[in-house]
GROMACS .gro file of N, CA and C in nm:
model
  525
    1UNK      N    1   3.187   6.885   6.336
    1UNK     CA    2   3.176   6.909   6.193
    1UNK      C    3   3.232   7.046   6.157
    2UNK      N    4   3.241   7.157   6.232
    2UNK     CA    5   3.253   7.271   6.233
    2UNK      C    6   3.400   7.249   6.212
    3UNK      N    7   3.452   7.234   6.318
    3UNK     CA    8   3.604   7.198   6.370
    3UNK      C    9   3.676   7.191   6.200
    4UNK      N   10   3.618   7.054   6.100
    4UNK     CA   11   3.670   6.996   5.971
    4UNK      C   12   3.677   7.105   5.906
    5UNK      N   13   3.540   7.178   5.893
    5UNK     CA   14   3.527   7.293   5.781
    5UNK      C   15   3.602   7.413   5.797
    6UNK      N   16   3.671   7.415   5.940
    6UNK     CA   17   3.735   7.509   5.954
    6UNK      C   18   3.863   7.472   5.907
    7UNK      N   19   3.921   7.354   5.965
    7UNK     CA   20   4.037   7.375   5.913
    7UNK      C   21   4.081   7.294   5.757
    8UNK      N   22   3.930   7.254   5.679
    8UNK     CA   23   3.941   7.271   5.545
    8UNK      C   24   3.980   7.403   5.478
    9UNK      N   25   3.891   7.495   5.530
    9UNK     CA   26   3.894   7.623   5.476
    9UNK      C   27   4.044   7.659   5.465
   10UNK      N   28   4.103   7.697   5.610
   10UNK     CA   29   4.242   7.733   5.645
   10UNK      C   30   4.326   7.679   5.563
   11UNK      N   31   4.285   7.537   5.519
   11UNK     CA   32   4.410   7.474   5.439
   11UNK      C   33   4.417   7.468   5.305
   12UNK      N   34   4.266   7.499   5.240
   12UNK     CA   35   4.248   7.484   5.146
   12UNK      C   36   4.336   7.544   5.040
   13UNK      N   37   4.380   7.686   5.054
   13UNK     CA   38   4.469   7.737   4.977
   13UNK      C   39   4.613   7.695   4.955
   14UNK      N   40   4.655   7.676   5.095
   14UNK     CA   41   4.778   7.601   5.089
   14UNK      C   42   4.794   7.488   5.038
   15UNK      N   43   4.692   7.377   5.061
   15UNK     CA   44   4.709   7.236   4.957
   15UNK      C   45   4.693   7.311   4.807
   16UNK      N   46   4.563   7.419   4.757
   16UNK     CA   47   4.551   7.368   4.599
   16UNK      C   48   4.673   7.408   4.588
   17UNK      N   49   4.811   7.525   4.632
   17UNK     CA   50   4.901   7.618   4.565
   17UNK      C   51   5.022   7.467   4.553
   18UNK      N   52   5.007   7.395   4.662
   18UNK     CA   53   5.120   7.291   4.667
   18UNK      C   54   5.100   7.159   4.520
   19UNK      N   55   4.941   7.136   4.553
   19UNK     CA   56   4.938   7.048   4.443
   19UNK      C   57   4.982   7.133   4.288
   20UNK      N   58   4.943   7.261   4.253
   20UNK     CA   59   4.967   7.298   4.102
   20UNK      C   60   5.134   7.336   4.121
   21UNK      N   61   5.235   7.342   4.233
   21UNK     CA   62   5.338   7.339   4.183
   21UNK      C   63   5.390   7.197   4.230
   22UNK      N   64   5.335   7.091   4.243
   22UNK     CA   65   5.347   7.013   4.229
   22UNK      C   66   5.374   6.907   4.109
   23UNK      N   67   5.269   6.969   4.069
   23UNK     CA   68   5.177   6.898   3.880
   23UNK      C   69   5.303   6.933   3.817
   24UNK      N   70   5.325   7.096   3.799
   24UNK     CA   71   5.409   7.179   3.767
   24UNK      C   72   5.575   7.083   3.738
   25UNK      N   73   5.625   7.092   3.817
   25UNK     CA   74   5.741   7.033   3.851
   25UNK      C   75   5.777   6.866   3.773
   26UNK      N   76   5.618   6.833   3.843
   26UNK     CA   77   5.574   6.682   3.730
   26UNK      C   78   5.611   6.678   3.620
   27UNK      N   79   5.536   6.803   3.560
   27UNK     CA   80   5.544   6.803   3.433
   27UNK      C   81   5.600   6.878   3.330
   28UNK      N   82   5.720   6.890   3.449
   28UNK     CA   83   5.786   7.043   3.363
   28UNK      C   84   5.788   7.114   3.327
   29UNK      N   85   5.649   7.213   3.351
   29UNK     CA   86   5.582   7.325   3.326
   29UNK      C   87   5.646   7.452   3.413
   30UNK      N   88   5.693   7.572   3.286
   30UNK     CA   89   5.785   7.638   3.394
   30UNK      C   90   5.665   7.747   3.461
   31UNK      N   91   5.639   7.683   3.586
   31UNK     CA   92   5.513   7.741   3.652
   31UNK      C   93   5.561   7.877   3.651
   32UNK      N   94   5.645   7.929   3.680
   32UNK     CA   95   5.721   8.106   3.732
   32UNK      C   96   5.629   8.168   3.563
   33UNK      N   97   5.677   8.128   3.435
   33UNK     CA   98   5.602   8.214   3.363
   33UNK      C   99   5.506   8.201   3.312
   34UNK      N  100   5.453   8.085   3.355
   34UNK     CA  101   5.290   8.026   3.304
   34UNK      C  102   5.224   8.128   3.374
   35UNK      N  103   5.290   8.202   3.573
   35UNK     CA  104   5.183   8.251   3.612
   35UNK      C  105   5.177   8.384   3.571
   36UNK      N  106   5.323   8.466   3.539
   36UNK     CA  107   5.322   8.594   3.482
   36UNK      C  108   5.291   8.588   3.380
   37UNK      N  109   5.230   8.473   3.256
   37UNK     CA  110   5.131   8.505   3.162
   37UNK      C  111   4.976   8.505   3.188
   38UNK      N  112   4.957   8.437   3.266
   38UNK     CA  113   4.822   8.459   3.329
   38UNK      C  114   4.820   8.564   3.424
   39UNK      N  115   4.912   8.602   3.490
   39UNK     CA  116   4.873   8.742   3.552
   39UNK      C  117   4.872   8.893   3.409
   40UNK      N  118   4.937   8.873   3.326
   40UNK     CA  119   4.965   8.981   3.244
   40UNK      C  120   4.793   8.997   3.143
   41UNK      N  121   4.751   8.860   3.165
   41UNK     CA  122   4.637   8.863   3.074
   41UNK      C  123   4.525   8.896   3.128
   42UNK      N  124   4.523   8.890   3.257
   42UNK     CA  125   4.482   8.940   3.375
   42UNK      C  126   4.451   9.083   3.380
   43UNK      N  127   4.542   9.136   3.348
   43UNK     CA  128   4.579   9.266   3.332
   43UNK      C  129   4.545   9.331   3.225
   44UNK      N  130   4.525   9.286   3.119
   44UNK     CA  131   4.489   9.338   2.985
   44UNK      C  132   4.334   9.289   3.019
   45UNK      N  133   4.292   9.208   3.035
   45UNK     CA  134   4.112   9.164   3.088
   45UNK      C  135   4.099   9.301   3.151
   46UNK      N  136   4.110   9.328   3.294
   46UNK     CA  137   4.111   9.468   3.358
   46UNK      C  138   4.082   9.570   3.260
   47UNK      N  139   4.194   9.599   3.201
   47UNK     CA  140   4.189   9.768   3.146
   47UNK      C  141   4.076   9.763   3.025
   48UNK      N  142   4.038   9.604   2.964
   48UNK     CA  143   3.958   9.586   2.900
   48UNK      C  144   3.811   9.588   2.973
   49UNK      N  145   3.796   9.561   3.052
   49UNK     CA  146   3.654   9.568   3.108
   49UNK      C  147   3.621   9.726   3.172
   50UNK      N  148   3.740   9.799   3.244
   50UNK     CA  149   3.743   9.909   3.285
   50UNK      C  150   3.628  10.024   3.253
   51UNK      N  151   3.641  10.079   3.102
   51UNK     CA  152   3.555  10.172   3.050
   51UNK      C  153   3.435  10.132   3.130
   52UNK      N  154   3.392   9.992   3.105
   52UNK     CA  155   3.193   9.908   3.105
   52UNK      C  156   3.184   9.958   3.232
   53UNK      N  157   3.307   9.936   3.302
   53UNK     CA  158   3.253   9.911   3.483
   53UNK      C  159   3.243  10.085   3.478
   54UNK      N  160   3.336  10.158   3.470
   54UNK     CA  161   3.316  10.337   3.519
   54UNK      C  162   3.198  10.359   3.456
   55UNK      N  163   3.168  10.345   3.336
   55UNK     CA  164   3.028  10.372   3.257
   55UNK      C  165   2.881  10.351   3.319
   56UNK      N  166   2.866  10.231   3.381
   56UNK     CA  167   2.783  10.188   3.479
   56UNK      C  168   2.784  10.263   3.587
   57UNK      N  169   2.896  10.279   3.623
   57UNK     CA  170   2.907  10.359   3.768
   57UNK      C  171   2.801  10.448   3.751
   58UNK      N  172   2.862  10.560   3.663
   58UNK     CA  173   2.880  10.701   3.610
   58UNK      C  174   2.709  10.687   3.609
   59UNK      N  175   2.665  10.608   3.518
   59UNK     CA  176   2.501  10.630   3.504
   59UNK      C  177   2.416  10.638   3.596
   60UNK      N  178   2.502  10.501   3.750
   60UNK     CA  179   2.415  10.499   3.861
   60UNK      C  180   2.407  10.618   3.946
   61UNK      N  181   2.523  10.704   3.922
   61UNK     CA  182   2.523  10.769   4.019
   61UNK      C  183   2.488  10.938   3.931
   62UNK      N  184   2.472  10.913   3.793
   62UNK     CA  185   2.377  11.004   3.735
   62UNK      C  186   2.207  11.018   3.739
   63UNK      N  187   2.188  10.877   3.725
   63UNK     CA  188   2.049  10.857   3.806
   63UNK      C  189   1.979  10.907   3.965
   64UNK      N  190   2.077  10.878   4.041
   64UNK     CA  191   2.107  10.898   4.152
   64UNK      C  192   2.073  11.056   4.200
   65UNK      N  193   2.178  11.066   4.183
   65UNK     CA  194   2.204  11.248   4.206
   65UNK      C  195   2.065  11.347   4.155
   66UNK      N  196   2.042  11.281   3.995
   66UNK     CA  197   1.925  11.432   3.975
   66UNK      C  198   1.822  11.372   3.981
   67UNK      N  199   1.778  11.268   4.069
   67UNK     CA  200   1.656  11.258   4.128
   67UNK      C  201   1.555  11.146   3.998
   68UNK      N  202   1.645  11.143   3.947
   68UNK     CA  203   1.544  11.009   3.846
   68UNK      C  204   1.551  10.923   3.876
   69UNK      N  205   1.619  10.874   4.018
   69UNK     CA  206   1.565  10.670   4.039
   69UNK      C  207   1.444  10.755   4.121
   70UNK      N  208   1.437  10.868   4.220
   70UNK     CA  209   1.342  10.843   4.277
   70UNK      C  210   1.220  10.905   4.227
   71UNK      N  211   1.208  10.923   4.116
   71UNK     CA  212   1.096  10.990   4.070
   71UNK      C  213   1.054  10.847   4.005
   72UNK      N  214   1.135  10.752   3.928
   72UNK     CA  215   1.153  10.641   3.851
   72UNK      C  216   1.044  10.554   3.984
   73UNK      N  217   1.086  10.591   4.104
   73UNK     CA  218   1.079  10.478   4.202
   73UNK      C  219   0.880  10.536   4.230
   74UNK      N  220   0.863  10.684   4.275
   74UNK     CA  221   0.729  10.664   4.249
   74UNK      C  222   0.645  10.673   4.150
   75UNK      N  223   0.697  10.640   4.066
   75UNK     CA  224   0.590  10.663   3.947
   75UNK      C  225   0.555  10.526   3.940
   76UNK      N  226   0.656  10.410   3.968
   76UNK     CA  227   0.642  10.278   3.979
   76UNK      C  228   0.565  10.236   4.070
   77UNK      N  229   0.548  10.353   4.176
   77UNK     CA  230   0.502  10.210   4.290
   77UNK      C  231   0.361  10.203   4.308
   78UNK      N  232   0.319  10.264   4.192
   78UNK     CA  233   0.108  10.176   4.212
   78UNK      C  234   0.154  10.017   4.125
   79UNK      N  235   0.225  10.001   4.052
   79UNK     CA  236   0.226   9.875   3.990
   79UNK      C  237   0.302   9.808   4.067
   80UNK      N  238   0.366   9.832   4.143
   80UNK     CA  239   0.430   9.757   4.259
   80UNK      C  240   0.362   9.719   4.387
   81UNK      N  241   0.245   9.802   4.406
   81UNK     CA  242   0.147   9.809   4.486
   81UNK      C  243   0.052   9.664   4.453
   82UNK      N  244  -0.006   9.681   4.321
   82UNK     CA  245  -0.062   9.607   4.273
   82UNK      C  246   0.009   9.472   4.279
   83UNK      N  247   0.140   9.443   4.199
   83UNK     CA  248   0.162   9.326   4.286
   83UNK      C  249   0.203   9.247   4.377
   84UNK      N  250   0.172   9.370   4.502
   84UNK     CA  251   0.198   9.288   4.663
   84UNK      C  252   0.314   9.311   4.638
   85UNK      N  253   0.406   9.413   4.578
   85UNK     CA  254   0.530   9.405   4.660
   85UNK      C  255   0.560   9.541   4.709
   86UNK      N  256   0.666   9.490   4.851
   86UNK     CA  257   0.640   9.626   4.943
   86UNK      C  258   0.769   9.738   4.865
   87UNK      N  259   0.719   9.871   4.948
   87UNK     CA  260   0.767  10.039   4.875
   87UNK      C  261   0.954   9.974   4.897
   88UNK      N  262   0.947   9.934   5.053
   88UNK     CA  263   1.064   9.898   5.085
   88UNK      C  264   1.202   9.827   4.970
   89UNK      N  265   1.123   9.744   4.877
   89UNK     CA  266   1.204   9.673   4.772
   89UNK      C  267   1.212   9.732   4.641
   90UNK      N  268   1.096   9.850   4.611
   90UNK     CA  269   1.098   9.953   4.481
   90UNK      C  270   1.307   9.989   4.470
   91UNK      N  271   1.384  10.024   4.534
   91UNK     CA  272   1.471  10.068   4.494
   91UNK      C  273   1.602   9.976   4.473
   92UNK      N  274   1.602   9.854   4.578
   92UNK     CA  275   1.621   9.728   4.527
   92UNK      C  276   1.643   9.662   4.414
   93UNK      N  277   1.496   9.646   4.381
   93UNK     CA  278   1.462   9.608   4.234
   93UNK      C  279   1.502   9.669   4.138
   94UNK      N  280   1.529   9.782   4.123
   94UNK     CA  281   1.606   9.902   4.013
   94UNK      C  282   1.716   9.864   4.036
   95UNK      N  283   1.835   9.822   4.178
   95UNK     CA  284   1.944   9.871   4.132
   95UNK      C  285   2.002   9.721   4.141
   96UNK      N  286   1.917   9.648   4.136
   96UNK     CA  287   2.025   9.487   4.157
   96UNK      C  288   2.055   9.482   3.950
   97UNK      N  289   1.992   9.454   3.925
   97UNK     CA  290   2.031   9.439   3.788
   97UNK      C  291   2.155   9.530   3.766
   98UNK      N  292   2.165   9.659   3.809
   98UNK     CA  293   2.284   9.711   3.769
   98UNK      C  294   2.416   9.688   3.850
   99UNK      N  295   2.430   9.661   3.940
   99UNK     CA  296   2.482   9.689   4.117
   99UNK      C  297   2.511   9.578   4.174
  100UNK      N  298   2.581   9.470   4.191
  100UNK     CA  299   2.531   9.387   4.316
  100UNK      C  300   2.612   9.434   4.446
  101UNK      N  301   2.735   9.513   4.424
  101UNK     CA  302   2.755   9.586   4.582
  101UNK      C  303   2.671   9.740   4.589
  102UNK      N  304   2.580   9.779   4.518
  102UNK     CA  305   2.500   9.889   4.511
  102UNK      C  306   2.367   9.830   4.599
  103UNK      N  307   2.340   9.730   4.530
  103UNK     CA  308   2.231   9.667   4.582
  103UNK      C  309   2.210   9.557   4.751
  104UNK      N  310   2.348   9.522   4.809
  104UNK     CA  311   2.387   9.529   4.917
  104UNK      C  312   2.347   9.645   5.007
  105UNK      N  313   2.426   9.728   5.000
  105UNK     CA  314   2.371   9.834   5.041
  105UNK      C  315   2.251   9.879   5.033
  106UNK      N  316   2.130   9.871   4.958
  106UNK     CA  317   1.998   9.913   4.966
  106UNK      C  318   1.923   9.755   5.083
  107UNK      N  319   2.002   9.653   5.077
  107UNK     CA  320   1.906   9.522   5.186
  107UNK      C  321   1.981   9.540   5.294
  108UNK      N  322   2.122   9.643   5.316
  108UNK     CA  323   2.117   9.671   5.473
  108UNK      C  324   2.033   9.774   5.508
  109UNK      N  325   2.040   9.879   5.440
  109UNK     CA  326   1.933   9.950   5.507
  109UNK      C  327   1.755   9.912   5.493
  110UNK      N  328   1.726   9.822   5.434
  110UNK     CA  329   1.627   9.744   5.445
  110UNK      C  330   1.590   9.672   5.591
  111UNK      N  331   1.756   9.600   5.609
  111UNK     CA  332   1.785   9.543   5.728
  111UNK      C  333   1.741   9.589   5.856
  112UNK      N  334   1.790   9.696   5.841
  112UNK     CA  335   1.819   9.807   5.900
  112UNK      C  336   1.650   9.866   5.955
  113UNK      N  337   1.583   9.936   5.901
  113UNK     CA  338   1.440   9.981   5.870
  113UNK      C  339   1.369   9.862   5.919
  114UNK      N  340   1.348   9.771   5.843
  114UNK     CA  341   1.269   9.681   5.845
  114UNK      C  342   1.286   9.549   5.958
  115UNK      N  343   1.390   9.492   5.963
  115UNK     CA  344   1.435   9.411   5.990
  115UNK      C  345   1.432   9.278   5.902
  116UNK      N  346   1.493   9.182   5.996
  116UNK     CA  347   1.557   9.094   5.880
  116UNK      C  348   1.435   8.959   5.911
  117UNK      N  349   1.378   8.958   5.940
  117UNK     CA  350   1.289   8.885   5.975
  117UNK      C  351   1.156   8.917   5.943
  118UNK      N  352   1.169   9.025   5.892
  118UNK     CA  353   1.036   9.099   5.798
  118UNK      C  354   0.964   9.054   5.677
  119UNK      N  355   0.884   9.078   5.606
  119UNK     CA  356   0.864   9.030   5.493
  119UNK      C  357   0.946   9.062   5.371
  120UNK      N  358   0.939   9.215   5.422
  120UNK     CA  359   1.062   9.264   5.314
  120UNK      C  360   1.209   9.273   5.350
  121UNK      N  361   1.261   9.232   5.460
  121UNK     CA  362   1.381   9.176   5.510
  121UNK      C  363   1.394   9.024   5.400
  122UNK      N  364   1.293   8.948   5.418
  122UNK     CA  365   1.319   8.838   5.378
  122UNK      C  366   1.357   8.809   5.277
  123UNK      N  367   1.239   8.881   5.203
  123UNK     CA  368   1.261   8.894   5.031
  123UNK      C  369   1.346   8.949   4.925
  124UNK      N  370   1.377   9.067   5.088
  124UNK     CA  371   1.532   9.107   4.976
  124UNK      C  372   1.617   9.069   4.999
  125UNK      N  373   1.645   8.960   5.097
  125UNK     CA  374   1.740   8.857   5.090
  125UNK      C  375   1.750   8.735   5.009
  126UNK      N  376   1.633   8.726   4.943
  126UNK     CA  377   1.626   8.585   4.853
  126UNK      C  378   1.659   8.667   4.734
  127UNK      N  379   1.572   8.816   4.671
  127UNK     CA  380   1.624   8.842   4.581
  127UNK      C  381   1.802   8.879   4.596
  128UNK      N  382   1.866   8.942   4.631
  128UNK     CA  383   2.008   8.950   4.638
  128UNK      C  384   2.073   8.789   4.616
  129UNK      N  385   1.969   8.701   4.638
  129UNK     CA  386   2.076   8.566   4.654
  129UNK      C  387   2.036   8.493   4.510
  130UNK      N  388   1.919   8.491   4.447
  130UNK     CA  389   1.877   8.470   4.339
  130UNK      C  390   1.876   8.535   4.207
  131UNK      N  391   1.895   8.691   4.235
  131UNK     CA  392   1.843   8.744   4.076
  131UNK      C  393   1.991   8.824   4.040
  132UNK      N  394   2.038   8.810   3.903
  132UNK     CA  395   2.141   8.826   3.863
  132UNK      C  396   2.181   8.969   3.818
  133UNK      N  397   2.289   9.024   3.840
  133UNK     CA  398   2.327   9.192   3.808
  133UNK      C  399   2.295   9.203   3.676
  134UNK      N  400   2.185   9.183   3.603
  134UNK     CA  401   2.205   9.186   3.457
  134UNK      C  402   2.289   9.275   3.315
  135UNK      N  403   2.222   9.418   3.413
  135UNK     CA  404   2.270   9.481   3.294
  135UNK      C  405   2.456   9.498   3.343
  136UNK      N  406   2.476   9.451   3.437
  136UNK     CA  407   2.637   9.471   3.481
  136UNK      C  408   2.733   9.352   3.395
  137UNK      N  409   2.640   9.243   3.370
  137UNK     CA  410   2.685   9.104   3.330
  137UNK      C  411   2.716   9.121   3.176
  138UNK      N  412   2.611   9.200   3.115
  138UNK     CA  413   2.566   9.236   2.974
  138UNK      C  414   2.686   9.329   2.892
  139UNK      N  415   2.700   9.415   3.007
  139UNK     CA  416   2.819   9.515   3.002
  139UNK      C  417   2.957   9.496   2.993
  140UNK      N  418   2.960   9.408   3.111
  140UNK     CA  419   3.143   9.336   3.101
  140UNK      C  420   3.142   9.207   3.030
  141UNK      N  421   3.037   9.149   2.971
  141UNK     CA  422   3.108   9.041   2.928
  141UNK      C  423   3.033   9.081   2.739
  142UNK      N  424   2.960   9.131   2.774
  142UNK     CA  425   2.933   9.135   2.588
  142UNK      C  426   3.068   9.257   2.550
  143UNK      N  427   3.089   9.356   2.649
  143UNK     CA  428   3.217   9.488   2.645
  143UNK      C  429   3.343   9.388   2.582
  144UNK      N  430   3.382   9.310   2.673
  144UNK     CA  431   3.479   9.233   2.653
  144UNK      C  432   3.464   9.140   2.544
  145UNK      N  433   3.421   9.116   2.507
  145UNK     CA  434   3.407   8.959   2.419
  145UNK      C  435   3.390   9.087   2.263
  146UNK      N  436   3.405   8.959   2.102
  146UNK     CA  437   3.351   9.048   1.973
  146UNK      C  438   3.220   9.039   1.969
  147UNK      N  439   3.129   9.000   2.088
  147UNK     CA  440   2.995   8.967   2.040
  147UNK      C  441   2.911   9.132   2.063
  148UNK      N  442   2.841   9.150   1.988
  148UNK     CA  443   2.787   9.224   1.987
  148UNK      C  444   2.593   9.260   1.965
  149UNK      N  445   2.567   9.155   1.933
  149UNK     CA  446   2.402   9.160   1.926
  149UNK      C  447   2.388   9.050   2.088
  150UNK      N  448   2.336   9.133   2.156
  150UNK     CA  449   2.279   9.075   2.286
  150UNK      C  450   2.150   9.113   2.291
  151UNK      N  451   2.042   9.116   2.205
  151UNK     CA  452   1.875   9.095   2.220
  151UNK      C  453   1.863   9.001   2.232
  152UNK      N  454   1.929   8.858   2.259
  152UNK     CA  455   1.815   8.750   2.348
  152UNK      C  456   1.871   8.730   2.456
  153UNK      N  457   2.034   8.762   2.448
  153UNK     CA  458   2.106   8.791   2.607
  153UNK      C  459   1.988   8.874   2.689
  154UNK      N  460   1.958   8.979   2.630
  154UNK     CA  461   1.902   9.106   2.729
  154UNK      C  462   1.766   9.067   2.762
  155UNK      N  463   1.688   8.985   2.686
  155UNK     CA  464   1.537   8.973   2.694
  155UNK      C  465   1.569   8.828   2.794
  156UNK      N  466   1.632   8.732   2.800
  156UNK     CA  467   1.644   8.628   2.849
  156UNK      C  468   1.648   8.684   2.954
  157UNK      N  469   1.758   8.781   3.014
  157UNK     CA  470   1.830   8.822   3.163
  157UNK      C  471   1.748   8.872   3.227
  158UNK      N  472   1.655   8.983   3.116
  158UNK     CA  473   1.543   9.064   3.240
  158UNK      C  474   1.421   8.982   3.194
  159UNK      N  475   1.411   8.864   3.132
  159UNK     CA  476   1.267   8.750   3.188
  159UNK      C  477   1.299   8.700   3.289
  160UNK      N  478   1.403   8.641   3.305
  160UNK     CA  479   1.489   8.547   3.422
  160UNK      C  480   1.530   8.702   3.541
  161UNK      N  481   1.510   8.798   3.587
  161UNK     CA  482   1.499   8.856   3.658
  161UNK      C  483   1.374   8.891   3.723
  162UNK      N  484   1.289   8.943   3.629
  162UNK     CA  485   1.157   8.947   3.691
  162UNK      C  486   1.114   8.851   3.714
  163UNK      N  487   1.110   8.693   3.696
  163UNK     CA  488   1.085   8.569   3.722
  163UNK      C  489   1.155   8.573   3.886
  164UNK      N  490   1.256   8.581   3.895
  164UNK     CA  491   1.345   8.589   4.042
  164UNK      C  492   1.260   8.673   4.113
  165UNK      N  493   1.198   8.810   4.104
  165UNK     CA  494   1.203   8.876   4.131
  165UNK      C  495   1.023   8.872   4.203
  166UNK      N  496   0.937   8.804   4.108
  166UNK     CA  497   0.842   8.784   4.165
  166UNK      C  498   0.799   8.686   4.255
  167UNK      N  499   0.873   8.547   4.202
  167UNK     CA  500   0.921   8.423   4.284
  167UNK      C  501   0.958   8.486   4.429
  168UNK      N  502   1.051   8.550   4.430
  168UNK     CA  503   1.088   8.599   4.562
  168UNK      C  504   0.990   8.641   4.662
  169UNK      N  505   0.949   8.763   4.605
  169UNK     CA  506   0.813   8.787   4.678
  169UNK      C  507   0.712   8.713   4.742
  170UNK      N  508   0.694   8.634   4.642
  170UNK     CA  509   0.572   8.522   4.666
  170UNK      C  510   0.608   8.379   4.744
  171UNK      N  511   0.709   8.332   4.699
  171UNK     CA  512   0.745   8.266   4.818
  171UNK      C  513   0.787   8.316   4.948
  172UNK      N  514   0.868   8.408   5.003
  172UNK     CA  515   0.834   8.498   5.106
  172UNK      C  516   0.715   8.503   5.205
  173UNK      N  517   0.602   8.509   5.110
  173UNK     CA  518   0.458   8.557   5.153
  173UNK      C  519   0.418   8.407   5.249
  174UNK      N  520   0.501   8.276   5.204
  174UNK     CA  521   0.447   8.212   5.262
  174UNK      C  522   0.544   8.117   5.396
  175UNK      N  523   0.651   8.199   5.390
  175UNK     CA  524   0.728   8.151   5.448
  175UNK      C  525   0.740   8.221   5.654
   0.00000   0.00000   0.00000
């Protein structure tokens, strides 16, 4: 079974690129500038999302630096205490909503510390696989788009996060 999926994978790119200049050709579609309009728009998406993404950066690593995630992080952790979840995932939990390669990095060194077979190994592997970068999502796609009132975007994303977020935990506990 392995053997198939491997050389699905391997081929996979090469069949879809053959079938769309395939279609292409079918249908007389002059594929050469269909793709340099979709790459050019491509390109204008980019420089359009750009500002959201450095902006985010800029905050995480303003947070970061003068010591407010970790002051942020114990001032939090009697209510984190309270609900059974370990110190280990306090910084986690702050930076997945903003981060999801920020927040990688906080479940290897989780990994790492804890191990992966831990409770809090476990859990911050379900959260990373379940709970969504919110405020990163909020940023590049409300940034990009004319929409501009996101109060049920934002209240939906961080209900549906802390929902992930406690779920995680708790199923964990019994796994």
């Amino acid at each position: 079974m392995s053997g198939i999926l491997s050389a699905f994978s391997i081929l996979f790119l090469p069949i879809l690129i053959t079938v769309i200049l395939i279609y292409g050709i079918k249908t007389k579609t002059p594929i050469y500038d269909v793709f340099i309009d979709g790459a050019r728009d491509g390109l204008k998406t980019c420089v359009e999302i750009l500002p959201f993404i450095i902006g985010i950066f800029i905050a995480i690593e303003a947070l970061t630096i003068s010591g407010a995630m970790d002051f942020i992080e114990r001032l939090s952790q009697p209510a984190f205490d309270l609900l059974g979840i370990p110190e280990d995932l306090i910084s986690l939990i702050f930076l997945r909503p903003v981060s999801g390669s920020g927040s990688l990095v906080v479940v290897e060194k989780i990994m790492e510390e804890s191990g992966p077979d831990s409770f809090a190994g476990r859990a911050a592997s379900v959260m990373v696989g379940s709970c969504e970068t919110v405020f990163y999502v909020l940023a590049l796609y409300f940034g990009v788009t004319a929409v501009k009132k996101m109060r049920h975007a934002f209240l939906a994303g961080i209900i549906g996060y802390i929902a992930g977020i406690l779920a995680s935990v708790y199923i964990c506990r019994f796994i």
